[in-house]
Short mmCIF file of C-alpha atoms in Angstrom, two decimals:
data_model
loop_
_atom_site.label_atom_id
_atom_site.label_comp_id
_atom_site.label_asym_id
_atom_site.label_seq_id
_atom_site.Cartn_x
_atom_site.Cartn_y
_atom_site.Cartn_z
CA UNK A 108 -102.76 32.37 -124.90
CA UNK A 109 -102.89 35.22 -122.34
CA UNK A 110 -103.17 32.69 -119.54
CA UNK A 111 -100.02 30.89 -120.49
CA UNK A 112 -98.09 34.18 -120.78
CA UNK A 113 -99.29 35.04 -117.31
CA UNK A 114 -97.93 31.75 -115.98
CA UNK A 115 -94.68 32.09 -117.92
CA UNK A 116 -94.22 35.63 -116.50
CA UNK A 117 -94.78 34.54 -112.81
CA UNK A 118 -92.38 31.54 -113.28
CA UNK A 119 -89.60 33.57 -114.97
CA UNK A 120 -90.06 36.35 -112.20
CA UNK A 121 -89.69 33.82 -109.42
CA UNK A 122 -86.71 32.03 -111.11
CA UNK A 123 -85.24 35.56 -111.61
CA UNK A 124 -85.47 36.32 -108.06
CA UNK A 125 -83.75 33.08 -107.09
CA UNK A 126 -81.05 33.90 -109.59
CA UNK A 127 -80.62 37.45 -108.36
CA UNK A 128 -80.17 36.15 -104.76
CA UNK A 129 -76.74 34.81 -105.78
CA UNK A 130 -75.23 38.26 -106.52
CA UNK A 131 -71.71 37.15 -105.08
CA UNK A 132 -71.64 34.15 -107.35
CA UNK A 133 -72.01 36.12 -110.66
CA UNK A 134 -70.71 39.51 -110.18
CA UNK A 135 -72.24 43.05 -110.22
CA UNK A 136 -72.73 43.51 -114.04
CA UNK A 137 -74.66 40.04 -114.33
CA UNK A 138 -76.68 40.96 -111.24
CA UNK A 139 -77.71 44.43 -112.64
CA UNK A 140 -78.68 43.07 -116.11
CA UNK A 141 -80.60 40.39 -114.44
CA UNK A 142 -82.34 43.02 -112.43
CA UNK A 143 -83.11 45.01 -115.67
CA UNK A 144 -84.71 41.76 -117.04
CA UNK A 145 -86.98 41.42 -114.02
CA UNK A 146 -87.90 44.94 -114.23
CA UNK A 147 -89.05 44.26 -117.81
CA UNK A 148 -90.85 41.15 -116.67
CA UNK A 149 -92.59 42.99 -113.86
CA UNK A 150 -93.92 45.71 -116.20
CA UNK A 151 -95.05 42.97 -118.62
CA UNK A 152 -96.79 41.22 -115.69
CA UNK A 153 -98.69 44.09 -114.82
CA UNK A 154 -99.83 44.84 -118.26
CA UNK A 155 -101.18 41.23 -118.58
CA UNK A 156 -103.01 41.61 -115.26
CA UNK A 157 -104.33 45.12 -115.76
CA UNK A 158 -107.88 43.69 -115.33
CA UNK A 159 -106.99 42.76 -111.80
CA UNK A 160 -106.71 46.49 -110.96
CA UNK A 161 -109.86 47.25 -112.92
CA UNK A 162 -111.90 44.77 -110.74
CA UNK A 163 -110.13 45.43 -107.56
CA UNK A 164 -113.11 47.06 -105.71
CA UNK A 165 -115.75 44.96 -107.38
CA UNK A 166 -117.34 41.74 -106.12
CA UNK A 167 -117.25 40.06 -102.82
CA UNK A 168 -114.13 40.28 -100.61
CA UNK A 169 -113.66 36.75 -99.37
CA UNK A 170 -110.84 35.93 -96.92
CA UNK A 171 -108.85 34.22 -99.86
CA UNK A 172 -109.39 37.31 -102.10
CA UNK A 173 -108.28 39.72 -99.29
CA UNK A 174 -105.32 37.61 -98.67
CA UNK A 175 -104.38 37.52 -102.37
CA UNK A 176 -104.64 41.20 -102.62
CA UNK A 177 -102.46 41.74 -99.61
CA UNK A 178 -99.75 39.44 -100.93
CA UNK A 179 -99.93 41.12 -104.34
CA UNK A 180 -99.58 44.56 -102.81
CA UNK A 181 -96.61 43.34 -100.79
CA UNK A 182 -95.06 41.82 -103.86
CA UNK A 183 -95.50 45.25 -105.57
CA UNK A 184 -93.77 47.05 -102.57
CA UNK A 185 -90.84 44.63 -102.47
CA UNK A 186 -90.28 44.96 -106.22
CA UNK A 187 -90.45 48.78 -106.27
CA UNK A 188 -88.02 48.75 -103.33
CA UNK A 189 -85.58 46.55 -105.32
CA UNK A 190 -85.93 48.55 -108.50
CA UNK A 191 -85.44 51.97 -106.82
CA UNK A 192 -82.44 50.71 -104.71
CA UNK A 193 -80.94 48.95 -107.50
CA UNK A 194 -81.13 51.86 -110.03
CA UNK A 195 -79.62 54.15 -107.35
CA UNK A 196 -76.73 51.94 -106.45
CA UNK A 197 -76.20 50.80 -110.21
CA UNK A 198 -72.58 50.82 -111.46
CA UNK A 199 -73.31 49.43 -114.93
CA UNK A 200 -76.72 49.46 -116.25
CA UNK A 201 -77.96 52.80 -114.87
CA UNK A 202 -74.48 54.28 -114.19
CA UNK A 203 -75.33 57.01 -116.81
CA UNK A 204 -77.83 58.51 -114.22
CA UNK A 205 -74.81 59.40 -111.97
CA UNK A 206 -76.90 59.20 -108.78
CA UNK A 207 -74.60 59.97 -105.79
CA UNK A 208 -77.15 60.57 -102.96
CA UNK A 209 -79.32 58.17 -100.98
CA UNK A 210 -76.86 55.28 -101.32
CA UNK A 211 -77.17 54.32 -97.58
CA UNK A 212 -80.86 54.08 -97.60
CA UNK A 213 -80.85 52.43 -101.07
CA UNK A 214 -78.61 49.68 -99.71
CA UNK A 215 -81.03 49.19 -96.73
CA UNK A 216 -84.06 48.85 -99.13
CA UNK A 217 -82.13 46.45 -101.27
CA UNK A 218 -81.52 44.21 -98.27
CA UNK A 219 -85.15 44.40 -97.31
CA UNK A 220 -86.59 43.97 -100.74
CA UNK A 221 -84.23 40.88 -101.50
CA UNK A 222 -84.85 38.87 -98.28
CA UNK A 223 -88.69 39.83 -97.91
CA UNK A 224 -89.05 39.69 -101.66
CA UNK A 225 -87.99 35.90 -101.96
CA UNK A 226 -90.42 35.06 -99.32
CA UNK A 227 -93.33 37.09 -100.63
CA UNK A 228 -92.80 35.88 -104.16
CA UNK A 229 -93.12 32.36 -102.79
CA UNK A 230 -96.31 33.22 -101.01
CA UNK A 231 -97.57 34.63 -104.22
CA UNK A 232 -96.85 31.50 -106.15
CA UNK A 233 -98.21 29.47 -103.36
CA UNK A 234 -101.63 31.10 -103.65
CA UNK A 235 -101.75 30.28 -107.37
CA UNK A 236 -100.15 26.80 -106.85
CA UNK A 237 -103.37 24.85 -107.49
CA UNK A 238 -103.43 26.23 -110.97
CA UNK A 239 -99.84 24.92 -111.62
CA UNK A 240 -100.74 21.62 -110.11
CA UNK A 241 -103.82 21.37 -112.36
CA UNK A 242 -101.57 21.97 -115.42
CA UNK A 243 -99.21 19.40 -114.30
CA UNK A 244 -101.88 16.80 -113.62
CA UNK A 245 -103.32 17.32 -117.08
CA UNK A 246 -100.00 16.99 -118.88
CA UNK A 247 -99.09 13.86 -116.85
CA UNK A 248 -102.63 12.54 -117.05
CA UNK A 249 -102.82 12.13 -113.24
CA UNK A 250 -106.10 12.08 -111.28
CA UNK A 251 -105.89 15.10 -108.95
CA UNK A 252 -108.29 13.37 -106.59
CA UNK A 253 -105.91 10.44 -106.07
CA UNK A 254 -105.06 9.94 -102.45
CA UNK A 255 -101.65 8.56 -103.30
CA UNK A 256 -100.89 11.74 -105.47
CA UNK A 257 -102.05 14.07 -102.53
CA UNK A 258 -100.01 12.18 -100.03
CA UNK A 259 -96.82 12.34 -102.27
CA UNK A 260 -97.31 16.04 -102.96
CA UNK A 261 -97.80 16.80 -99.35
CA UNK A 262 -94.95 14.80 -98.06
CA UNK A 263 -92.43 16.08 -100.60
CA UNK A 264 -93.60 19.52 -100.03
CA UNK A 265 -93.36 19.24 -96.23
CA UNK A 266 -89.79 17.80 -96.48
CA UNK A 267 -88.58 20.64 -98.70
CA UNK A 268 -90.50 23.16 -96.46
CA UNK A 269 -88.60 21.87 -93.27
CA UNK A 270 -85.28 22.23 -95.24
CA UNK A 271 -86.39 25.85 -96.03
CA UNK A 272 -87.01 26.69 -92.39
CA UNK A 273 -83.65 25.26 -91.41
CA UNK A 274 -81.86 27.31 -94.18
CA UNK A 275 -83.57 30.42 -92.89
CA UNK A 276 -81.96 29.91 -89.54
CA UNK A 277 -78.63 28.80 -90.95
CA UNK A 278 -78.31 31.72 -93.31
CA UNK A 279 -79.51 34.36 -90.68
CA UNK A 280 -82.56 35.34 -92.80
CA UNK A 281 -84.27 37.05 -89.80
CA UNK A 282 -81.23 39.27 -89.07
CA UNK A 283 -81.44 40.83 -92.79
CA UNK A 284 -85.23 40.81 -92.85
CA UNK A 285 -85.33 43.11 -89.79
CA UNK A 286 -82.17 45.09 -90.65
CA UNK A 287 -80.33 43.83 -87.51
CA UNK A 288 -77.09 44.09 -89.60
CA UNK A 289 -76.03 46.72 -92.06
CA UNK A 290 -74.08 44.33 -94.35
CA UNK A 291 -74.85 40.89 -95.59
CA UNK A 292 -72.26 38.18 -95.16
CA UNK A 293 -71.47 36.67 -98.48
CA UNK A 294 -69.30 33.42 -99.09
CA UNK A 295 -67.82 34.15 -102.51
CA UNK A 296 -66.31 30.59 -102.57
CA UNK A 297 -69.60 28.58 -101.80
CA UNK A 298 -71.03 26.17 -104.37
CA UNK A 299 -73.60 27.63 -106.80
CA UNK A 300 -75.70 24.50 -106.69
CA UNK A 301 -75.84 24.22 -102.86
CA UNK A 302 -76.52 28.13 -102.54
CA UNK A 303 -79.62 27.79 -105.04
CA UNK A 304 -80.83 24.58 -103.52
CA UNK A 305 -81.08 26.43 -100.26
CA UNK A 306 -82.86 29.32 -101.63
CA UNK A 307 -85.18 27.22 -103.59
CA UNK A 308 -86.14 25.42 -100.38
CA UNK A 309 -86.77 28.81 -98.74
CA UNK A 310 -89.20 29.89 -101.50
CA UNK A 311 -90.69 26.40 -101.53
CA UNK A 312 -91.46 26.80 -97.85
CA UNK A 313 -93.55 29.86 -98.65
CA UNK A 314 -95.19 28.14 -101.50
CA UNK A 315 -96.21 25.29 -99.27
CA UNK A 316 -97.62 27.39 -96.42
CA UNK A 317 -99.56 29.67 -98.98
CA UNK A 318 -100.87 26.55 -100.86
CA UNK A 319 -102.29 24.66 -97.97
CA UNK A 320 -103.41 27.94 -96.12
CA UNK A 321 -105.47 28.62 -99.41
CA UNK A 322 -106.77 25.09 -99.42
CA UNK A 323 -107.92 25.45 -95.88
CA UNK A 324 -109.65 28.66 -96.48
CA UNK A 325 -111.60 27.00 -99.46
CA UNK A 326 -112.57 24.02 -97.10
CA UNK A 327 -113.88 26.37 -94.43
CA UNK A 328 -115.68 28.54 -97.02
CA UNK A 329 -117.31 25.40 -98.55
CA UNK A 330 -118.45 24.09 -95.02
CA UNK A 331 -119.83 27.39 -94.24
CA UNK A 332 -121.82 27.43 -97.53
CA UNK A 333 -123.21 23.98 -96.82
CA UNK A 334 -124.36 25.06 -93.33
CA UNK A 335 -126.22 28.20 -94.62
CA UNK A 336 -127.86 26.05 -97.40
CA UNK A 337 -129.42 23.52 -94.93
#
């Protein structure tokens, strides 16, 4: 049960990050209430994963585990930046706090947290993607060792990842990721469907990279193990 709750929390947080990216499509009030929802999920997520922190300095530190810890830490930083800046700039949910200082810094943090957050969340999901695939295989009764299944998964993933790379260039992600611009250009009349397809492909690019990177690490680790056992 706890495992299912962890998966549900991860999926909902990722979906929430995607939804929140479309601030201009829904308006400030919806954006803020959505942010409050993600904040609640974030707390719930860390309560469920409290054992992760208890065992953080125990056991062996493999390359995969170190990568996982780094990505988890960056996810935490991005979420804290979004929460702090969101509360500071709030006009609806946290307006009663009447915060009037630090708005310029909060705006920059929100831009950084938003653009880096969507990428880091994708990497976070990607490192756990094997678990999601395993669940899907069991539900659909698919042999995970099937070459056809693996080729299809890789081909579809690679195509969406390429679309994501194109979208990052088209939507000037690198400009906002490195704060080369103070304000984000927003097209208030663009299609909601096309916008979310674009951002879904960007997150999928990170899922794809992290998933196959983790698989590569496991293959290298297994080969090293076999060499030492000979």
